[in-house]
Coordinates of C-alpha atoms in Angstrom, one line a residue:
X289 CA -57.3 109.3 20.5
X290 CA -58.5 109.4 16.8
X291 CA -59.2 105.7 16.0
X292 CA -58.1 106.4 12.3
X293 CA -54.7 107.2 13.3
X294 CA -51.8 104.9 14.3
X295 CA -49.6 106.5 17.3
X296 CA -45.8 106.4 17.0
X297 CA -43.6 104.9 18.1
X298 CA -45.0 101.6 17.5
X299 CA -42.4 99.6 19.0
X300 CA -41.4 101.8 22.1
X301 CA -37.8 101.4 23.6
X302 CA -34.7 99.9 22.3
X303 CA -36.0 98.5 19.0
X304 CA -33.9 99.8 16.1
X305 CA -33.4 98.9 12.3
X306 CA -36.7 97.6 11.6
X307 CA -37.1 95.1 8.7
X308 CA -40.9 94.6 7.8
X309 CA -42.6 91.8 5.7
X310 CA -46.3 90.5 5.2
X311 CA -47.6 87.1 4.9
X312 CA -51.3 87.5 3.9
X313 CA -52.9 89.6 6.6
X314 CA -50.0 89.1 9.0
X315 CA -47.4 91.7 9.3
X316 CA -43.9 91.1 11.0
X317 CA -41.1 93.3 12.0
X318 CA -37.6 92.2 12.9
X319 CA -35.5 94.5 14.7
X320 CA -31.8 94.5 16.0
X321 CA -30.8 93.3 19.5
X322 CA -27.0 93.8 19.6
X323 CA -25.5 92.3 22.5
X324 CA -28.9 90.9 24.1
X325 CA -29.8 87.4 24.0
X326 CA -31.6 85.6 22.4
X327 CA -30.9 87.6 19.2
X328 CA -33.3 89.6 17.1
X329 CA -36.9 90.6 18.3
X330 CA -39.9 89.7 16.0
X331 CA -43.1 91.5 16.6
X332 CA -46.5 90.6 14.8
X333 CA -49.4 92.8 13.8
X334 CA -52.5 92.7 11.7
X335 CA -53.3 96.3 11.8
X336 CA -49.9 98.0 11.6
X337 CA -50.9 99.8 15.0
X338 CA -50.7 97.1 17.7
X339 CA -47.7 94.8 18.1
X340 CA -47.0 91.8 20.0
X341 CA -43.5 90.2 20.6
X342 CA -43.6 86.6 19.0
X343 CA -40.1 85.3 18.4
X344 CA -36.6 85.7 19.3
X345 CA -35.2 83.2 16.7
X346 CA -31.5 83.2 17.5
X347 CA -31.8 81.4 20.6
X348 CA -29.2 78.5 19.9
X349 CA -25.5 78.6 20.1
X350 CA -25.2 77.1 16.5
X351 CA -27.1 80.3 15.5
X352 CA -25.5 82.9 17.6
X353 CA -22.6 83.1 20.3
X354 CA -21.8 86.5 21.3
X355 CA -19.4 86.0 24.2
X356 CA -16.6 88.4 23.9
X357 CA -18.7 90.7 21.8
X358 CA -17.9 94.5 22.8
X359 CA -20.8 96.7 23.7
X360 CA -23.1 97.8 20.9
X361 CA -21.8 94.9 19.0
X362 CA -23.8 91.7 18.1
X363 CA -26.7 91.7 16.0
X364 CA -27.0 94.5 13.6
X365 CA -29.7 95.1 11.4
X366 CA -31.6 91.8 10.5
X367 CA -33.6 91.4 7.5
X368 CA -36.9 89.3 7.3
X369 CA -38.6 88.3 4.2
X370 CA -40.7 85.7 3.1
X371 CA -40.8 83.6 -0.1
X372 CA -40.8 79.9 -1.1
X373 CA -43.0 79.2 1.9
X374 CA -40.1 80.1 4.2
X375 CA -39.4 82.9 6.4
X376 CA -35.8 84.2 5.5
X377 CA -33.9 85.7 8.3
X378 CA -30.3 87.6 7.2
X379 CA -28.3 88.9 10.0
X380 CA -24.8 90.1 11.1
X381 CA -23.2 89.2 14.3
X382 CA -20.7 92.2 14.7
X383 CA -17.4 91.1 16.6
X384 CA -15.6 94.6 16.6
X385 CA -16.7 98.2 16.6
X386 CA -14.0 100.6 17.3
X387 CA -10.9 101.2 15.1
X388 CA -10.4 100.8 11.5
X389 CA -12.0 97.5 11.4
X390 CA -15.3 96.0 11.6
X391 CA -15.3 92.2 11.8
X392 CA -18.9 91.5 10.6
X393 CA -19.8 88.0 9.6
X394 CA -23.3 87.8 7.7
X395 CA -25.6 84.7 8.0
X396 CA -28.9 83.3 6.8
X397 CA -31.5 81.0 8.6
X398 CA -34.7 80.1 7.4
X399 CA -38.0 78.7 9.1
X400 CA -41.6 77.4 7.8
X401 CA -43.1 79.4 10.7
X402 CA -42.2 82.6 12.3
X403 CA -41.9 80.6 15.5
X404 CA -39.6 78.1 14.0
X405 CA -37.8 75.8 13.9
X406 CA -35.1 77.7 12.3
X407 CA -32.6 76.3 10.5
X408 CA -28.9 75.9 11.0
X409 CA -27.2 79.2 9.8
X410 CA -25.4 79.4 6.4
X411 CA -22.5 81.8 6.3
X412 CA -22.5 84.6 3.5
X413 CA -19.7 87.0 3.8
X414 CA -18.0 89.6 6.0
X415 CA -17.3 92.4 3.7
X416 CA -19.9 94.7 5.3
X417 CA -23.0 94.8 7.6
X418 CA -26.7 95.4 7.1
X419 CA -27.3 92.4 4.8
X420 CA -30.6 92.1 3.1
X421 CA -32.0 89.5 0.9
X422 CA -33.7 90.3 -2.5
X423 CA -36.2 87.8 -4.0
X424 CA -36.0 88.8 -7.6
X425 CA -39.2 88.6 -10.1
X426 CA -37.5 85.7 -11.8
X427 CA -36.8 83.6 -8.7
X428 CA -33.1 84.3 -8.1
X429 CA -31.8 85.6 -5.0
X430 CA -29.5 88.5 -4.3
X431 CA -27.8 89.6 -1.0
X432 CA -27.1 93.2 -0.7
X433 CA -24.9 94.6 1.9
X434 CA -22.9 97.9 2.8
X435 CA -19.2 97.5 2.0
X436 CA -16.5 98.6 4.7
X437 CA -13.3 99.9 3.4
X438 CA -10.8 100.2 6.3
X439 CA -8.3 102.0 4.1
X440 CA -10.1 105.2 4.1
X441 CA -10.0 107.9 7.1
X442 CA -12.3 110.6 5.9
X443 CA -15.7 111.0 7.5
X444 CA -18.0 108.3 6.2
X445 CA -15.8 107.3 3.5
X446 CA -15.3 103.8 5.1
X447 CA -18.8 103.3 3.8
X448 CA -17.8 102.4 0.3
X449 CA -21.1 101.5 -1.2
X450 CA -23.8 99.0 -1.7
X451 CA -22.6 95.7 -2.9
X452 CA -24.8 93.1 -4.4
X453 CA -24.1 89.2 -5.1
X454 CA -26.3 86.2 -6.1
X455 CA -27.1 83.7 -3.3
X456 CA -27.6 80.2 -4.6
X457 CA -30.1 78.2 -2.6
X458 CA -28.8 74.9 -4.1
X459 CA -25.4 75.7 -3.0
X460 CA -26.2 77.4 0.0
X461 CA -23.5 80.1 -0.9
X462 CA -23.2 83.3 -2.5
X463 CA -22.0 83.0 -6.2
X464 CA -20.6 85.0 -9.1
X465 CA -19.3 88.5 -9.3
X466 CA -19.6 91.1 -6.5
X467 CA -21.3 94.4 -8.0
X468 CA -20.8 97.7 -6.5
X469 CA -24.2 99.0 -7.3
X470 CA -24.6 102.4 -5.4
X471 CA -21.8 104.5 -4.0
X472 CA -24.3 106.5 -2.0
X473 CA -24.9 110.6 -1.9
X474 CA -22.7 113.5 -0.6
X475 CA -24.5 112.7 2.7
X476 CA -22.2 109.4 3.0
X477 CA -22.3 106.5 5.7
X478 CA -24.5 104.6 3.2
X479 CA -25.8 101.7 4.7
X480 CA -29.1 99.4 5.4
X481 CA -29.8 98.6 1.7
X482 CA -33.3 97.0 0.7
X483 CA -34.3 96.2 -2.9
X484 CA -37.9 96.1 -4.4
X485 CA -39.0 95.8 -7.8
X486 CA -42.1 97.7 -8.8
X487 CA -43.4 98.7 -12.3
X488 CA -40.1 97.7 -14.1
X489 CA -37.9 99.7 -11.9
X490 CA -35.6 98.4 -9.2
X491 CA -35.8 100.7 -6.0
X492 CA -32.9 100.8 -3.6
X493 CA -33.4 102.0 -0.2
X494 CA -30.5 103.0 2.1
X495 CA -29.8 104.9 5.4
X496 CA -27.1 107.8 5.4
X497 CA -26.0 110.2 7.6
X498 CA -25.0 107.9 10.6
X499 CA -27.5 106.8 13.1
X500 CA -27.5 109.9 15.0
X501 CA -29.4 113.3 14.5
X502 CA -28.1 113.5 10.8
X503 CA -30.0 110.2 9.9
X504 CA -31.7 109.9 6.5
X505 CA -33.4 107.6 4.3
X506 CA -32.4 107.7 0.9
X507 CA -34.0 106.2 -2.3
X508 CA -32.7 105.6 -5.8
X509 CA -34.0 103.5 -8.6
X510 CA -32.9 102.0 -11.9
X511 CA -34.2 99.7 -14.9
X512 CA -31.2 97.5 -14.3
X513 CA -30.6 95.5 -11.4
X514 CA -26.9 96.4 -11.6
X515 CA -27.6 100.1 -11.9
X516 CA -26.7 102.8 -12.5
X517 CA -29.1 104.2 -9.8
X518 CA -30.7 107.6 -10.0
X519 CA -31.4 109.2 -6.9
X520 CA -34.9 110.5 -5.6
X521 CA -35.7 114.1 -6.5
X522 CA -35.3 115.2 -3.0
X523 CA -32.8 112.8 -2.2
X524 CA -34.0 111.8 1.1
X525 CA -37.7 110.5 1.4
X526 CA -37.2 110.8 5.3
X527 CA -35.0 112.8 7.4
X528 CA -35.1 115.1 10.5
X529 CA -31.8 116.2 10.1
X530 CA -33.2 119.7 9.3
X531 CA -36.2 119.5 11.7
X532 CA -34.7 119.7 15.3
X533 CA -38.0 120.4 17.0
X534 CA -39.8 117.6 15.2
X535 CA -41.4 115.2 17.7
X536 CA -39.6 112.2 16.3
X537 CA -35.7 112.8 15.9
X538 CA -32.9 110.5 14.4
X539 CA -35.3 109.1 11.6
X540 CA -33.9 106.8 9.2
X541 CA -33.0 103.0 8.5
X542 CA -36.3 102.1 6.7
X543 CA -38.1 99.3 5.1
X544 CA -41.5 99.5 3.1
X545 CA -44.5 97.0 2.8
X546 CA -47.7 96.9 0.7
X547 CA -51.0 96.3 2.4
X548 CA -53.4 93.8 0.6
X549 CA -55.4 97.0 -0.8
X550 CA -52.1 98.3 -2.3
X551 CA -51.4 101.0 0.3
X552 CA -47.9 101.5 1.3
X553 CA -46.1 102.0 4.7
X554 CA -42.8 102.7 5.8
X555 CA -41.3 101.7 9.0
X556 CA -38.0 103.4 10.3
X557 CA -36.1 103.9 13.5
X558 CA -36.3 107.0 15.6
X559 CA -35.7 108.6 19.0
X560 CA -37.6 110.7 21.4
X561 CA -34.6 112.5 23.0
X562 CA -34.9 114.3 26.4
X563 CA -33.8 117.9 26.3
X564 CA -31.0 118.7 28.7
X565 CA -29.7 121.9 30.0
X566 CA -26.3 122.5 31.1
X567 CA -23.7 119.7 31.1
X568 CA -25.2 116.3 31.9
X569 CA -22.8 113.7 33.3
X570 CA -19.5 113.5 31.9
X571 CA -20.0 113.8 28.1
X572 CA -20.9 117.2 27.1
X573 CA -22.8 116.8 23.6
X574 CA -23.7 120.5 22.8
X575 CA -24.8 121.1 19.2
X576 CA -25.5 124.1 17.0
X577 CA -29.1 123.5 16.3
X578 CA -30.5 126.2 13.7
X579 CA -34.0 127.3 14.4
X580 CA -33.8 125.6 18.0
X581 CA -32.8 126.4 21.4
X582 CA -31.9 123.0 22.2
X583 CA -28.4 122.6 23.8
X584 CA -28.2 119.0 24.4
X585 CA -30.5 115.9 23.6
X586 CA -30.4 112.4 25.2
X587 CA -32.2 109.2 24.1
X588 CA -32.5 106.9 27.2
X589 CA -35.3 104.9 25.0
X590 CA -32.5 104.1 22.5
X591 CA -33.7 104.1 18.9
X592 CA -37.3 103.0 18.6
X593 CA -39.4 101.8 15.6
X594 CA -42.0 104.2 14.0
X595 CA -44.3 103.8 11.0
X596 CA -45.4 106.4 8.2
X597 CA -47.8 106.0 5.4
X598 CA -46.3 106.7 2.4
X599 CA -47.6 107.0 -1.3
X600 CA -46.3 106.3 -5.0
X601 CA -46.8 109.3 -7.1
X602 CA -47.3 109.8 -10.8
X603 CA -43.3 110.4 -11.1
X604 CA -42.8 107.0 -10.0
X605 CA -41.4 107.9 -6.8
X606 CA -42.3 107.3 -3.0
X607 CA -43.1 110.1 -0.8
X608 CA -44.6 110.6 2.7
X609 CA -48.0 110.9 2.4
X610 CA -48.1 114.1 4.7
X611 CA -45.7 115.8 2.3
X612 CA -42.1 117.0 3.3
X613 CA -39.2 115.0 4.6
X614 CA -40.1 114.5 8.4
X615 CA -43.1 113.6 10.4
X616 CA -44.8 116.5 11.9
X617 CA -46.6 114.5 14.6
X618 CA -46.4 111.3 16.4
X619 CA -49.4 109.8 14.2
X620 CA -50.1 108.5 10.8
X621 CA -53.2 107.5 9.0
X622 CA -54.4 103.7 9.7
X623 CA -54.7 101.3 6.6
X624 CA -58.2 101.5 5.1
X625 CA -60.7 98.8 5.9
X626 CA -58.5 97.2 8.5
X627 CA -60.1 97.0 12.0
X628 CA -58.2 98.3 14.7
X629 CA -57.2 95.3 17.3
X630 CA -57.5 96.1 20.8
X631 CA -54.4 97.0 22.7
X632 CA -53.1 94.4 25.1
X633 CA -53.2 95.4 28.6
X634 CA -49.8 94.8 30.1
X635 CA -49.5 93.6 33.7
X636 CA -47.5 95.6 36.0
X637 CA -46.0 92.5 38.1
X638 CA -44.1 89.8 36.4
X639 CA -44.2 86.5 38.8
X640 CA -41.6 83.9 38.1
X641 CA -42.8 80.3 37.6
X642 CA -41.1 77.1 36.3
X643 CA -40.8 77.1 32.5
X644 CA -39.6 79.8 30.0
X645 CA -38.3 83.0 31.0
X646 CA -41.1 85.9 30.8
X647 CA -40.6 87.3 27.5
X648 CA -40.1 90.9 28.4
X649 CA -36.7 89.8 29.7
X650 CA -33.4 89.3 28.1
X651 CA -29.7 88.6 29.0
X652 CA -26.3 89.5 27.5
X653 CA -24.3 87.6 24.9
X654 CA -24.4 84.0 26.4
X655 CA -26.2 81.0 24.6
X656 CA -26.1 79.1 28.0
X657 CA -28.7 80.5 30.1
X658 CA -28.3 77.8 32.3
X659 CA -25.4 79.0 33.8
X660 CA -26.7 82.4 34.6
X661 CA -30.3 81.6 36.0
X662 CA -33.1 79.0 36.7
X663 CA -36.4 79.4 37.3
X664 CA -36.7 75.9 38.6
X665 CA -34.0 75.7 41.3
X666 CA -36.5 77.7 43.9
X667 CA -40.1 77.0 42.6
X668 CA -41.9 80.5 42.4
X669 CA -38.6 82.6 42.1
X670 CA -36.0 83.5 39.6
X671 CA -32.7 82.6 40.9
X672 CA -29.8 84.3 39.4
X673 CA -26.2 82.7 39.8
X674 CA -23.6 85.4 40.5
X675 CA -21.1 85.4 37.9
X676 CA -18.5 87.7 36.5
X677 CA -18.1 91.6 37.0
X678 CA -20.6 94.1 35.7
X679 CA -19.9 94.9 32.0
X680 CA -18.1 91.6 31.5
X681 CA -18.3 90.7 28.1
X682 CA -18.3 86.9 28.4
X683 CA -20.6 85.6 31.4
X684 CA -22.6 88.4 33.3
X685 CA -25.6 87.2 35.1
X686 CA -28.1 90.3 34.4
X687 CA -31.5 89.8 33.5
X688 CA -33.4 93.1 32.2
X689 CA -36.4 94.5 30.2
X690 CA -36.3 97.5 28.2
X691 CA -37.3 101.1 29.5
X692 CA -40.3 102.1 27.2
X693 CA -41.1 105.3 28.6
X694 CA -39.6 108.5 30.0
X695 CA -41.1 108.3 33.3
X696 CA -41.5 104.7 35.0
X697 CA -41.2 102.9 38.2
X698 CA -39.6 99.4 38.8
X699 CA -39.5 97.3 41.8
X700 CA -38.4 93.6 42.8
X701 CA -38.1 91.6 46.0
X702 CA -34.9 89.8 46.6
X703 CA -33.6 87.1 48.9
X704 CA -29.9 87.4 49.3
X705 CA -27.2 86.8 51.8
X706 CA -24.1 88.0 50.4
X707 CA -20.8 86.3 51.4
X708 CA -18.5 89.0 51.3
X709 CA -17.7 92.4 49.4
X710 CA -17.2 90.5 46.4
X711 CA -20.7 89.2 46.2
X712 CA -23.5 91.6 45.4
X713 CA -26.8 91.5 43.9
X714 CA -29.9 93.8 43.3
X715 CA -31.7 96.2 40.9
X716 CA -29.9 97.5 38.1
X717 CA -30.6 100.3 35.6
X718 CA -28.3 99.6 32.9
X719 CA -26.9 100.7 29.3
X720 CA -23.5 99.2 28.8
X721 CA -20.2 98.8 30.9
X722 CA -19.5 102.2 31.0
X723 CA -23.2 103.4 31.7
X724 CA -25.2 101.9 34.6
X725 CA -26.6 102.7 38.0
X726 CA -26.8 99.6 40.4
X727 CA -28.5 99.5 43.8
X728 CA -27.2 96.4 45.4
X729 CA -26.9 94.6 48.6
X730 CA -23.5 93.3 49.6
X731 CA -21.3 92.5 52.8
X732 CA -19.3 95.1 54.5
X733 CA -15.7 94.2 56.2
X734 CA -17.6 94.3 59.6
X735 CA -19.8 91.5 58.5
X736 CA -23.1 93.6 58.3
X737 CA -25.5 93.3 55.4
X738 CA -25.7 96.7 53.5
X739 CA -27.1 98.5 50.3
X740 CA -24.7 100.4 48.3
X741 CA -25.2 102.5 44.9
X742 CA -22.5 101.8 42.3
X743 CA -22.5 103.6 38.9
X744 CA -20.4 104.2 35.8
X745 CA -20.7 107.7 34.5
X746 CA -19.9 107.2 30.9
X747 CA -16.1 107.5 31.1
X748 CA -15.5 105.3 28.1
X749 CA -13.4 103.2 27.7
X750 CA -12.5 102.8 31.4
X751 CA -15.9 102.4 32.9
X752 CA -14.6 103.2 36.6
X753 CA -17.0 102.3 39.2
X754 CA -18.1 105.1 41.5
X755 CA -20.2 105.1 44.8
X756 CA -23.0 107.3 45.9
X757 CA -23.5 108.1 49.4
X758 CA -22.7 105.9 52.5
X759 CA -23.7 102.1 52.8
X760 CA -27.1 101.6 54.2
X761 CA -27.1 98.8 56.9
X762 CA -29.8 96.2 56.2
X763 CA -31.7 93.8 58.6
X764 CA -32.1 90.3 57.9
X765 CA -34.7 88.8 55.5
X766 CA -35.8 89.9 52.0
X767 CA -35.7 93.5 50.8
X768 CA -37.5 95.2 48.0
X769 CA -35.8 97.7 45.7
X770 CA -37.0 100.1 43.7
X771 CA -36.0 102.6 41.1
X772 CA -38.2 105.8 40.0
X773 CA -37.1 107.4 36.7
X774 CA -38.6 110.8 35.8
X775 CA -37.1 111.9 32.5
X776 CA -33.4 112.8 33.6
X777 CA -33.8 112.0 37.3
X778 CA -33.4 108.6 38.8
X779 CA -34.3 108.0 42.4
X780 CA -33.6 104.5 44.1
X781 CA -35.6 103.5 47.2
X782 CA -35.6 100.4 49.5
X783 CA -38.0 98.7 52.2
X784 CA -38.3 95.5 54.0
X785 CA -41.4 93.6 55.4
X786 CA -43.8 95.9 53.5
X787 CA -42.8 99.0 55.4
X788 CA -42.4 102.4 54.0
X789 CA -40.3 103.1 51.1
X790 CA -37.0 104.9 52.1
X791 CA -34.9 106.7 49.4
X792 CA -31.4 106.0 49.4
X793 CA -28.6 108.2 47.8
X794 CA -28.9 111.2 45.8
X795 CA -31.0 111.8 42.8
X796 CA -29.0 110.1 39.9
X797 CA -28.5 111.5 36.3
X798 CA -30.9 108.9 34.1
X799 CA -29.5 110.4 31.0
X800 CA -26.3 108.6 31.5
X801 CA -28.1 105.6 30.1
X802 CA -28.4 106.9 26.7
X803 CA -27.1 106.7 23.1
X804 CA -25.5 110.3 23.5
X805 CA -23.7 109.8 26.7
X806 CA -20.5 107.7 27.3
X807 CA -18.6 107.4 23.9
X808 CA -21.3 109.5 22.1
X809 CA -24.0 110.1 19.7
X810 CA -23.6 107.6 16.7
X811 CA -21.4 105.1 18.8
X812 CA -23.7 103.7 21.1
X813 CA -26.4 101.8 19.6
X814 CA -28.8 100.2 22.1
X815 CA -31.2 101.7 24.8
X816 CA -31.8 101.8 28.7
X817 CA -32.7 98.5 30.4
X818 CA -33.8 97.8 34.0
X819 CA -33.7 94.7 35.7
X820 CA -31.9 92.2 38.2
X821 CA -28.5 91.2 38.3
X822 CA -26.1 89.1 40.6
X823 CA -22.4 89.1 40.7
X824 CA -19.9 87.0 42.5
X825 CA -16.3 88.0 41.4
X826 CA -14.8 85.4 43.5
X827 CA -16.1 82.7 41.0
X828 CA -18.1 80.7 43.3
X829 CA -21.5 81.3 41.9
X830 CA -23.2 82.7 45.0
X831 CA -26.9 83.1 44.0
X832 CA -30.0 85.7 44.6
X833 CA -33.5 84.8 44.6
X834 CA -36.2 87.3 43.3
X835 CA -39.8 86.7 43.9
X836 CA -41.1 89.2 41.3
X837 CA -40.5 92.3 39.2
X838 CA -42.8 95.3 38.8
X839 CA -42.6 97.7 35.9
X840 CA -45.1 100.6 35.6
X841 CA -44.9 103.5 33.1
X842 CA -46.0 106.9 34.7
X843 CA -47.3 108.6 31.7

């Protein structure tokens, strides 16, 4: 690999809606986490190429409680900025997704360090999502967010423009009139605003076209903060809507940052879809893609974060440095004069010890992790307490990590004696309540311990569980469970006492675990996870213990 190039995506796997800021020589990117807890991922880099997770700031109930939030709600599009010696984090906790309404309260919290402590949140408004804080040259602060209009029924018309209101630091609230400064272009679905000031111009960057394959980054500018804003000569600074064979797809929702040397870079979301031939699962997503023979595309890795070098030209507008409106490769030039950091080696095996949960893992919705798991109850093991059913929106004991490559192998060793058929635990490949595959240990009616494969295949909104193959009887003792994914194919296997691996069940459709399956493109917002889970739907909290968890990419 050319050492002068950055390889995309820089944040592989589910890491959408990037917001970037620089403090001295340090760069930080905040990304959406939706229903996964703790909320917001913040990565750090000094070279824009190699990134390390350093914080998940929304880790207290007074900052975030998502119990009851539907799938793909929760934390949408955080904005991270630095001013006045503080990090400012603005975020939405979406409480409703479907129907005519979006319940989307917006908050701000601050911290002197990226690792905290983060202040109590301040409520801002609920008029729309994707809030962003603009620190104006005169020291005043303004909140911008998209405006939601529930009265409209046309495609994209509920996205009613970008509104701006001043934020009073002293009063800790928004103050003064609300201004609709930009109604968007004919691409519609105008969201994700970020404001910048440069050479006497206010620049407004937005995302348009929805977060599917028609996504785009739109740029506009004005001499006056309140507008009117004129649109970029080519309208969209970045889009792959017209480039179905580009290596990165669904490019949009962007933010920019300047290096100390004055170079400019844009971070944006993207996806790397798998091409699917024929009908995959229960959701047929055939599209007419001019110039391409692709019939269906699915993105198990979700929306990832990529970076592009951009440049300000003599006309005062921003363009991709390579020209055009879409990236033509997975690479972009490194910043001049910045020495590339060595990439961190990631261990295949995660062991469990008393203390904090290993950073790769998250859980769903609840700010009370002690009710879900413990690293102290059985030293050297992760104990997961069986809670409510798969897909429960209040208390589900599932701990998982992101799928970051199209080919991977994951495994764990579990100690578990199920009480009856209502208690089950094991290895799960998860997207949401209507999209998962689960290899679990349970108890059959004859008293035997057995393995079962349970799936939901995208039948939104019902999430009906279906079972693959016959139950596999298990001997006593610990059992190792494994999932191997090769793009669209998922195969489970198992073994005991370090014996030979034995496959179980049929080859399953891994593309069920994608944005485009289930309710379909532009309506699912997360990505595939793999991890450990325990359920006890009798309500008695029967627990499972896990010795370790392996995750290995396979090229």
